[in-house]
Tab-separated table of C-alpha atoms in Angstrom:
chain	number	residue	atom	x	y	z
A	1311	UNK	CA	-17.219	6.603	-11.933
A	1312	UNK	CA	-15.478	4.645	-14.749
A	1313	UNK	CA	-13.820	6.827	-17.017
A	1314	UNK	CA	-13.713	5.310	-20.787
A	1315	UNK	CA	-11.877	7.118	-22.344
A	1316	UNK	CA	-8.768	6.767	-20.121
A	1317	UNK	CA	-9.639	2.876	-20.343
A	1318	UNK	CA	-9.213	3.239	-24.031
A	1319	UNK	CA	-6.142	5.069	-23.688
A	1320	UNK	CA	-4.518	2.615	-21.258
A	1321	UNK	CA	-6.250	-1.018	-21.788
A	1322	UNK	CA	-5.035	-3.379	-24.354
A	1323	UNK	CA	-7.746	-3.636	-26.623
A	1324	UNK	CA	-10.630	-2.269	-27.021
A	1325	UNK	CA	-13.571	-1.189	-24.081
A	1326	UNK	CA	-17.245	-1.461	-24.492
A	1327	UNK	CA	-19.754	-0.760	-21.957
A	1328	UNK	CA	-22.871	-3.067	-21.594
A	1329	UNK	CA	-25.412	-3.120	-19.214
A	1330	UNK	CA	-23.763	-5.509	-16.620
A	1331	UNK	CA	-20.446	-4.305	-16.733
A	1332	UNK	CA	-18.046	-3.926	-19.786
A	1333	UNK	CA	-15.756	-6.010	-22.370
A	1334	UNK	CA	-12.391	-5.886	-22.323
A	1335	UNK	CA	-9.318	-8.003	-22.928
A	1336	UNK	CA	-11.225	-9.943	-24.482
A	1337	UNK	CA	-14.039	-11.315	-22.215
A	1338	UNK	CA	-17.362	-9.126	-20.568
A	1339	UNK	CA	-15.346	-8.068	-16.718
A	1340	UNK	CA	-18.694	-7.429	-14.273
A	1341	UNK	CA	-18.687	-4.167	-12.588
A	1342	UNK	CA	-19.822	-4.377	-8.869
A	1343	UNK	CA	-20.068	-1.104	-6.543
A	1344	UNK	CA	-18.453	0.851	-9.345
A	1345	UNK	CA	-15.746	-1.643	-9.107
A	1346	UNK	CA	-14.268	-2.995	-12.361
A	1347	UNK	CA	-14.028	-6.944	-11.392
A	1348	UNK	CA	-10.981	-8.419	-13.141
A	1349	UNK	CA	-10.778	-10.637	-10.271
A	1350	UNK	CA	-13.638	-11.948	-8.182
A	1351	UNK	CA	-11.803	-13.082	-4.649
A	1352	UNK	CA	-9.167	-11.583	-1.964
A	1353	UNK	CA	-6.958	-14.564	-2.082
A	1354	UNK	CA	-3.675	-14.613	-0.893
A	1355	UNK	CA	-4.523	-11.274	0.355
A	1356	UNK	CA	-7.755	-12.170	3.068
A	1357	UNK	CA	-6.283	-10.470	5.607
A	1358	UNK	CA	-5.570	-6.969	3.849
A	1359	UNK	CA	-9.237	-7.162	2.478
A	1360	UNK	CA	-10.362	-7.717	6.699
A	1361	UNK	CA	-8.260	-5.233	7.521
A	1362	UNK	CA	-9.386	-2.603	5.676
A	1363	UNK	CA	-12.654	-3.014	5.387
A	1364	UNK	CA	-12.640	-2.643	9.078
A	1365	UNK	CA	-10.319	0.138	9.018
A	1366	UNK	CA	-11.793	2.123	6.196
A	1367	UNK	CA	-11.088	5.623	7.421
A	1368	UNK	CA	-8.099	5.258	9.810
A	1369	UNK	CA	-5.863	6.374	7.697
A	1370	UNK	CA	-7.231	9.312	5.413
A	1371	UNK	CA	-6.266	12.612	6.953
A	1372	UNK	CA	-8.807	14.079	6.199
A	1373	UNK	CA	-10.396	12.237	9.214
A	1374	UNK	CA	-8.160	11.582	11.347
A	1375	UNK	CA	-6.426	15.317	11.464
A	1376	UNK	CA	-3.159	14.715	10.565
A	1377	UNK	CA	-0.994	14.773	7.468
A	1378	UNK	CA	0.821	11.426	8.012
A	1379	UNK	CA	-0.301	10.298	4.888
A	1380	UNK	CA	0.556	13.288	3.180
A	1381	UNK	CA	4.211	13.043	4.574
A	1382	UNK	CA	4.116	9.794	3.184
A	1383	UNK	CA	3.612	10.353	0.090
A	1384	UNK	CA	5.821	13.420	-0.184
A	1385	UNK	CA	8.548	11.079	-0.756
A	1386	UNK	CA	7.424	10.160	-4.013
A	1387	UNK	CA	9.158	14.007	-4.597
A	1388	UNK	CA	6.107	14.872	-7.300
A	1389	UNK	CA	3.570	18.030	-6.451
A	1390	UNK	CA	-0.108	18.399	-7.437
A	1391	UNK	CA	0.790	20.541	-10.186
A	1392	UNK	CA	2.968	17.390	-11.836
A	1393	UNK	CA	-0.406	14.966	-11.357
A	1394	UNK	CA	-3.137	16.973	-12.956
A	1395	UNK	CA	-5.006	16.191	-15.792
A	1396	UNK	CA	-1.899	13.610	-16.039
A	1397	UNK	CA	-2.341	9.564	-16.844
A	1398	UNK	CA	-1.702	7.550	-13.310
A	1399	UNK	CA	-2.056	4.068	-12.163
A	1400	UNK	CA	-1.801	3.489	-8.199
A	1401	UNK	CA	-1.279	-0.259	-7.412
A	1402	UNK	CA	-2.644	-1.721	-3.847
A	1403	UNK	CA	-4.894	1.022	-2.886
A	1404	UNK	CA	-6.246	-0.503	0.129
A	1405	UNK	CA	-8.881	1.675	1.251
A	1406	UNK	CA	-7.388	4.684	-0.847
A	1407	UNK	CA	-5.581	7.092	1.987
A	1408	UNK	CA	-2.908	7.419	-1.316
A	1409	UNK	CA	-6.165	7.758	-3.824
A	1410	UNK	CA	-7.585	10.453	-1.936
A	1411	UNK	CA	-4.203	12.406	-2.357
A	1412	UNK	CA	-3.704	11.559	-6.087
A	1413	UNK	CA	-7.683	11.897	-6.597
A	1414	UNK	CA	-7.401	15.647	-5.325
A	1415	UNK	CA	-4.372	16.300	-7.378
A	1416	UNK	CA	-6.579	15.993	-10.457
A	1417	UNK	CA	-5.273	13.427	-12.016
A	1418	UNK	CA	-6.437	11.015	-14.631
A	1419	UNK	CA	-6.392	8.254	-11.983
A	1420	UNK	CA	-6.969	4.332	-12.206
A	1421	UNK	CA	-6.707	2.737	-8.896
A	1422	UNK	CA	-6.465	-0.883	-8.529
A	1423	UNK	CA	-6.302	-3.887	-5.491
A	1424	UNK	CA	-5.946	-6.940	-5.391
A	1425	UNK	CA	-8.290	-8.005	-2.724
A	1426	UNK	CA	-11.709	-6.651	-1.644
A	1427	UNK	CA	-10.122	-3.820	0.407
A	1428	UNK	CA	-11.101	-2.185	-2.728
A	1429	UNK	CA	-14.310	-2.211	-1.580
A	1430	UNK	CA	-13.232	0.305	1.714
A	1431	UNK	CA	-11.471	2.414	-1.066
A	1432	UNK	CA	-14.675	2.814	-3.326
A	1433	UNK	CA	-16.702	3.645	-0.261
A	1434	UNK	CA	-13.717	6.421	0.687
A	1435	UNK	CA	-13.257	8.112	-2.580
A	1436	UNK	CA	-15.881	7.238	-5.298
A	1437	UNK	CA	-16.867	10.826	-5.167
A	1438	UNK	CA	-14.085	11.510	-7.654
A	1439	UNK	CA	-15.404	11.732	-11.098
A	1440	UNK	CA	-11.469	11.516	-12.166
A	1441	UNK	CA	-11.173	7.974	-10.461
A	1442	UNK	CA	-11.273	5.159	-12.045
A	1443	UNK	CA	-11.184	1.716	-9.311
A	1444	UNK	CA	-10.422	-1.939	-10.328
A	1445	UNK	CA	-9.767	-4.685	-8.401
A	1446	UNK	CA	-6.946	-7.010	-10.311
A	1447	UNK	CA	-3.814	-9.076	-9.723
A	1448	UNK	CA	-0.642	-6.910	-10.064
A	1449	UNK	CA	1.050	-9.705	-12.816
A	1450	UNK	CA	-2.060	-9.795	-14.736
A	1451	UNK	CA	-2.939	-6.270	-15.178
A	1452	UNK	CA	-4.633	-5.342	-18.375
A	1453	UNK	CA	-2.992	-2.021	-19.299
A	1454	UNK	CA	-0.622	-1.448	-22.221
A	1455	UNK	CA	2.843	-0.897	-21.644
A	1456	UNK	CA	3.992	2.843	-21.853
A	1457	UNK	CA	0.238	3.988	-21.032
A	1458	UNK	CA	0.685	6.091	-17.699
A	1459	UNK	CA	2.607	9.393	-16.880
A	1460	UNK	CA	2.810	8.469	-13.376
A	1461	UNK	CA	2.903	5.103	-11.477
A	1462	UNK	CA	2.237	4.569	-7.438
A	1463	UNK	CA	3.085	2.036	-5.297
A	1464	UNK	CA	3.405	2.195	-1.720
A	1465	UNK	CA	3.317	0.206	0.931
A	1466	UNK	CA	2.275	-3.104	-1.869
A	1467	UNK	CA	5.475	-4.735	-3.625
A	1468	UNK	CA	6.994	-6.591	-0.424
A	1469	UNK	CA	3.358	-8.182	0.179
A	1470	UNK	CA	3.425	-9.708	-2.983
A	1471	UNK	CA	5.392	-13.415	-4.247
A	1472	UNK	CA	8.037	-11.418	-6.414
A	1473	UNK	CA	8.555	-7.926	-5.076
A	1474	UNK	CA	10.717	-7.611	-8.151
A	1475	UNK	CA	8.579	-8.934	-10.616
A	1476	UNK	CA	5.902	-6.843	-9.540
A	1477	UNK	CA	7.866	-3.634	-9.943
A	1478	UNK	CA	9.036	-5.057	-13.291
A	1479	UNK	CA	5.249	-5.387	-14.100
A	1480	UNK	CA	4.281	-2.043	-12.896
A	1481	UNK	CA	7.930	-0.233	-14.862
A	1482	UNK	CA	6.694	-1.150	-17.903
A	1483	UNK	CA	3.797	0.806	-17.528
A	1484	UNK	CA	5.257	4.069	-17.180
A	1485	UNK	CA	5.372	6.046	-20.468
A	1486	UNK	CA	8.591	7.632	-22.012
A	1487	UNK	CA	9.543	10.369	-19.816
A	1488	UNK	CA	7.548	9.181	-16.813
A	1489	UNK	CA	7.847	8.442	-13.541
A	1490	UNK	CA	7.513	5.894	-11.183
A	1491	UNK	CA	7.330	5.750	-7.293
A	1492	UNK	CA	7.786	2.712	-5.167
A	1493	UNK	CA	8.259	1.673	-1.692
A	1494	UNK	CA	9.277	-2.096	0.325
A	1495	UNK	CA	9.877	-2.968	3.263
A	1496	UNK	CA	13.798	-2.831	4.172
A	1497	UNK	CA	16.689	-5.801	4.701
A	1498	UNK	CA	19.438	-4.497	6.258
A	1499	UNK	CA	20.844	-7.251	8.362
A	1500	UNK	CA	20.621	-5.119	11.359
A	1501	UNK	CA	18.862	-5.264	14.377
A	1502	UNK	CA	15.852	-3.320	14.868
A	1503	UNK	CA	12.773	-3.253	17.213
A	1504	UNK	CA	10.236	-3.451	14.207
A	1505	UNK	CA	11.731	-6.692	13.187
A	1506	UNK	CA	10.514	-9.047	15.612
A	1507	UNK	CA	7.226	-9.632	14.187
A	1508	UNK	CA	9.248	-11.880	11.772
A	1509	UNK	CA	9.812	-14.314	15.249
A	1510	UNK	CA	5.783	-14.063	15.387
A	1511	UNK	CA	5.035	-14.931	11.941
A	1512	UNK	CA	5.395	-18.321	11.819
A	1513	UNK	CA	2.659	-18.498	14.086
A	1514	UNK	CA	0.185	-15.619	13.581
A	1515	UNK	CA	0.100	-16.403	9.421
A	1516	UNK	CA	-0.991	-19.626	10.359
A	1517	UNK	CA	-4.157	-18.014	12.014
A	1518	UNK	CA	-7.478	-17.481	10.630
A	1519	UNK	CA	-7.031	-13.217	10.211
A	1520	UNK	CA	-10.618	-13.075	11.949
A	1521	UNK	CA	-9.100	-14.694	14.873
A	1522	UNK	CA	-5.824	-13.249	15.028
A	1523	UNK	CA	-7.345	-9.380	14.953
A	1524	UNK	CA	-10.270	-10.581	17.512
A	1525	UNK	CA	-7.080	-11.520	19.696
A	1526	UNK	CA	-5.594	-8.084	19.380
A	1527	UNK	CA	-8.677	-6.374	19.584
A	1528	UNK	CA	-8.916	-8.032	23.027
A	1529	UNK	CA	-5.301	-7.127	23.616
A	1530	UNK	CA	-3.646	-4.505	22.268
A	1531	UNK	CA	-5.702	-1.605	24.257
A	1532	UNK	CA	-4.488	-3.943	27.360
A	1533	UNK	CA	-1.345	-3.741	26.762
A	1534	UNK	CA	-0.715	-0.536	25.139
A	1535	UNK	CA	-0.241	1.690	28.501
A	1536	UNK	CA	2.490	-0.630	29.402
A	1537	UNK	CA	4.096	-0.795	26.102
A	1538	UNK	CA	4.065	2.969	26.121
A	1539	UNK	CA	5.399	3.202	29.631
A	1540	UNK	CA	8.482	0.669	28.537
A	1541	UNK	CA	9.063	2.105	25.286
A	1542	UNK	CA	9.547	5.598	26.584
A	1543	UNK	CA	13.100	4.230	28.475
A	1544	UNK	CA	15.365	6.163	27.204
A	1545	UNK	CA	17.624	4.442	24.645
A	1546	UNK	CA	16.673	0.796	25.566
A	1547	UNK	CA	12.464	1.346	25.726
A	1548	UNK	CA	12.304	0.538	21.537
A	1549	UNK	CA	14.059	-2.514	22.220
A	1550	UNK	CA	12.362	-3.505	25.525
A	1551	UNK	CA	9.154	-2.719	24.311
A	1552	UNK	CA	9.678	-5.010	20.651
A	1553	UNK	CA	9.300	-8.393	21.632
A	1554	UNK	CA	5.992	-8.189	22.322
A	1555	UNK	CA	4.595	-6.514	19.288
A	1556	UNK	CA	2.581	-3.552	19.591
A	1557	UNK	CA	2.834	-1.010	16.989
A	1558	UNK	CA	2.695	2.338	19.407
A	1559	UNK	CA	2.094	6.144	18.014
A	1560	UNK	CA	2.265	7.363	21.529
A	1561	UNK	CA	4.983	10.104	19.679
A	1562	UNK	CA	2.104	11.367	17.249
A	1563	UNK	CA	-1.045	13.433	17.808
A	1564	UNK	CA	-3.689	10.985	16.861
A	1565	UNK	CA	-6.252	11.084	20.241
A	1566	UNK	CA	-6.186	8.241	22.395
A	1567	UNK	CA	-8.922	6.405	20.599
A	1568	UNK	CA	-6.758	6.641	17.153
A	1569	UNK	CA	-3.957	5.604	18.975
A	1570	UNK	CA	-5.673	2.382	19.811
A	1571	UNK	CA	-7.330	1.447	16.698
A	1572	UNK	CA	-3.822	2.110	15.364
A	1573	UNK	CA	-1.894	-0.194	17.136
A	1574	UNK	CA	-4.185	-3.158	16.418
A	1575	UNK	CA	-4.579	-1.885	13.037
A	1576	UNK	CA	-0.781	-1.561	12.272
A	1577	UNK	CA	0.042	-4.917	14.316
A	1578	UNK	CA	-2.416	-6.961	12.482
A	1579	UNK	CA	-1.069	-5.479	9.059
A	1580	UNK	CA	2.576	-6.801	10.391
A	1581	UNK	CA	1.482	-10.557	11.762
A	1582	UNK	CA	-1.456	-11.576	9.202
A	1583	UNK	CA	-0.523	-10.662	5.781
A	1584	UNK	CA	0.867	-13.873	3.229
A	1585	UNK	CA	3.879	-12.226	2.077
A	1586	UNK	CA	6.147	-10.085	3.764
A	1587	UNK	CA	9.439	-9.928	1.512
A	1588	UNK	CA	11.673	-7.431	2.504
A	1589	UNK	CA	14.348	-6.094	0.031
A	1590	UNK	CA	17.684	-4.870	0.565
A	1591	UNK	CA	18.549	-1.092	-0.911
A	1592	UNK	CA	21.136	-2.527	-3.087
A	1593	UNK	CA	18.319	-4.842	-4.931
A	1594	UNK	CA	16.037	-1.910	-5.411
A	1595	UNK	CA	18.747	0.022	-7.311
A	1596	UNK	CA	19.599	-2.995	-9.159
A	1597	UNK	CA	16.267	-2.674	-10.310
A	1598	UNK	CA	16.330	0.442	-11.803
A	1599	UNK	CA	19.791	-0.170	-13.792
A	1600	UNK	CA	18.483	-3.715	-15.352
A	1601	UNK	CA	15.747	-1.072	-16.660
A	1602	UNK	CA	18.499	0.925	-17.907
A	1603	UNK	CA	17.047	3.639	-16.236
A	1604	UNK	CA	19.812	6.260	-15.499
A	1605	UNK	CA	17.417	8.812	-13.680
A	1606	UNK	CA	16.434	7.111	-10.413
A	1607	UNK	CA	17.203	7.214	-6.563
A	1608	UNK	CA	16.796	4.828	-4.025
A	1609	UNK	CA	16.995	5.420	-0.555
A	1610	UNK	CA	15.703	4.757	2.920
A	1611	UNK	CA	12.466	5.735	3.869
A	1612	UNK	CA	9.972	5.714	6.278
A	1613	UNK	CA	8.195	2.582	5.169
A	1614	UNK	CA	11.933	0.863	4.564
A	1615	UNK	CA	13.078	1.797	1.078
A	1616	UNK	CA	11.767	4.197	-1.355
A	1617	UNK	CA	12.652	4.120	-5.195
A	1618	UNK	CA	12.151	7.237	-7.902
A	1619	UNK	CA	12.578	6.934	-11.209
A	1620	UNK	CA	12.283	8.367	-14.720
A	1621	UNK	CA	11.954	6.398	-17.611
A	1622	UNK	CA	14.640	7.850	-20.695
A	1623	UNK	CA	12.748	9.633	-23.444
């Protein structure tokens, strides 16, 4: 469903249906599988749009029985009660395990990607009357500045050219008094087991994706018994374990199946993807006082570093 008057409250200029779609910024924007099409390819994002478009339900809780998403996103530190009825923008949806939390909350909610994982998302959560799906480039998003209460973006900024630009791009956004929530990937200088994809990448990024996740579908459930076996060494099994990689959730209650699709799910989303730009913690916060934003944290997360702001009154 495409809400209109949110679009009017949020798009620079004005919004007019017509039978094919609608015109905004300027220029009629088709609408395809209630998708609003500011951009009409996955580009530098292929492998995201393979990825979950294969994996559309993998990672909704709702289906697979747990609540890792919903720990996820409890680091953004807002409730349900802060979303509804409430103006908010989620950037990189994928196939929408963050929509379907922000959709139930209530909210006024415009979701946007910038490759045709969209697609997965719209087939996952178009229920929502309250949701509003695009799929657009995150620095050349048509929304004025100031126009949402509440801005999302998880698991997107260090897959993009300028993880700082983006944020930049997505900061001014956020209306007086709002709030924004971001994650990326972290660069710490230290050594840890999750890091050795980056000796991989040179190679798998070079792949067609559609090979590269035909070659893990092939191998991962192979190798995953053994992986599990080496990784639960005590104290050395992470490290043992990391050189070949293998994302493993042999520590969380998915069933074996999940596990699985998982681990080639997860490992694919670490070799194939364009950009992966990690940030330091330092940088992040640097962000937030260029803003002038006094009313932030940033901190380590799960996914590497989150940052929470408020934007001054």
């Amino acid at each position: 469903m495409i809400d209109y008057s949110l679009l009017a409250d949020v798009i620079e200029g004005p919004v007019t249906a017509m039978e094919s779609g609608l015109t905004m910024t300027g220029r009629d924007v088709p609408v395809r599988g209630g998708v609003i099409r500011l951009r009409e390819d996955s580009g530098y994002n292929e492998s995201f749009a393979l990825q979950w478009n294969r994996f559309k339900t993998n990672q909704i809780d709702a289906v697979n029985g747990t609540k890792l998403s919903h720990i996820r996103f409890s680091e953004t530190g807002w409730t349900i009660d802060d979303l509804r009825r409430r103006k908010v923008l989620e950037a990189g949806c994928g196939a929408g395990r963050f929509t379907r939390i922000l959709a139930e909350s209530g909210a006024r909610l415009v979701s946007f990607d910038y490759s045709a994982a969209v697609d997965a998302c719209a087939e996952n959560n178009s229920h929502f009357d309250n949701l509003t799906l695009m799929q657009c480039d995150i620095f050349a998003m048509p929304f004025k500045a100031g126009s949402f209460d509440y801005v999302f973006c998880h698991g997107v900024l260090q897959h993009t050219p300028d993880p700082k630009a983006a944020f930049m791009a997505l900061a001014s956004l956020v209306a007086p008094g709002g709030r924004i929530s971001i994650d990326v990937y972290r660069k710490d200088g230290l050594i840890r087991p999750w890091k050795s994809k980056y000796i991989w990448r040179p190679l798998t990024t070079r792949m067609k994706p559609e090979t590269l996740l035909a070659f893990l579908q092939w191998f991962i459930p192979k190798w995953l018994p053994l992986d599990t076996a080496i990784k639960r060494i005590p104290r050395v099994g992470t490290y043992l374990g990391s050189f070949v990689p293998c994302w493993n959730y042999f520590q969380t209650d998915l069933s074996r199946e999940q596990k699985v699709a998982w681990a080639i799910m997860d490992t694919f989303d670490a070799l194939a993807p364009t950009y992966d730009i990690p940030m330091r913690l330092e940088d992040v916060r640097q962000w937030f006082i260029e803003l002038g934003w006094s009313d932030f944290e940033a901190r380590p997360g799960g996914n590497g570093v989150v940052g929470n702001g408020r934007r001054p009154v």
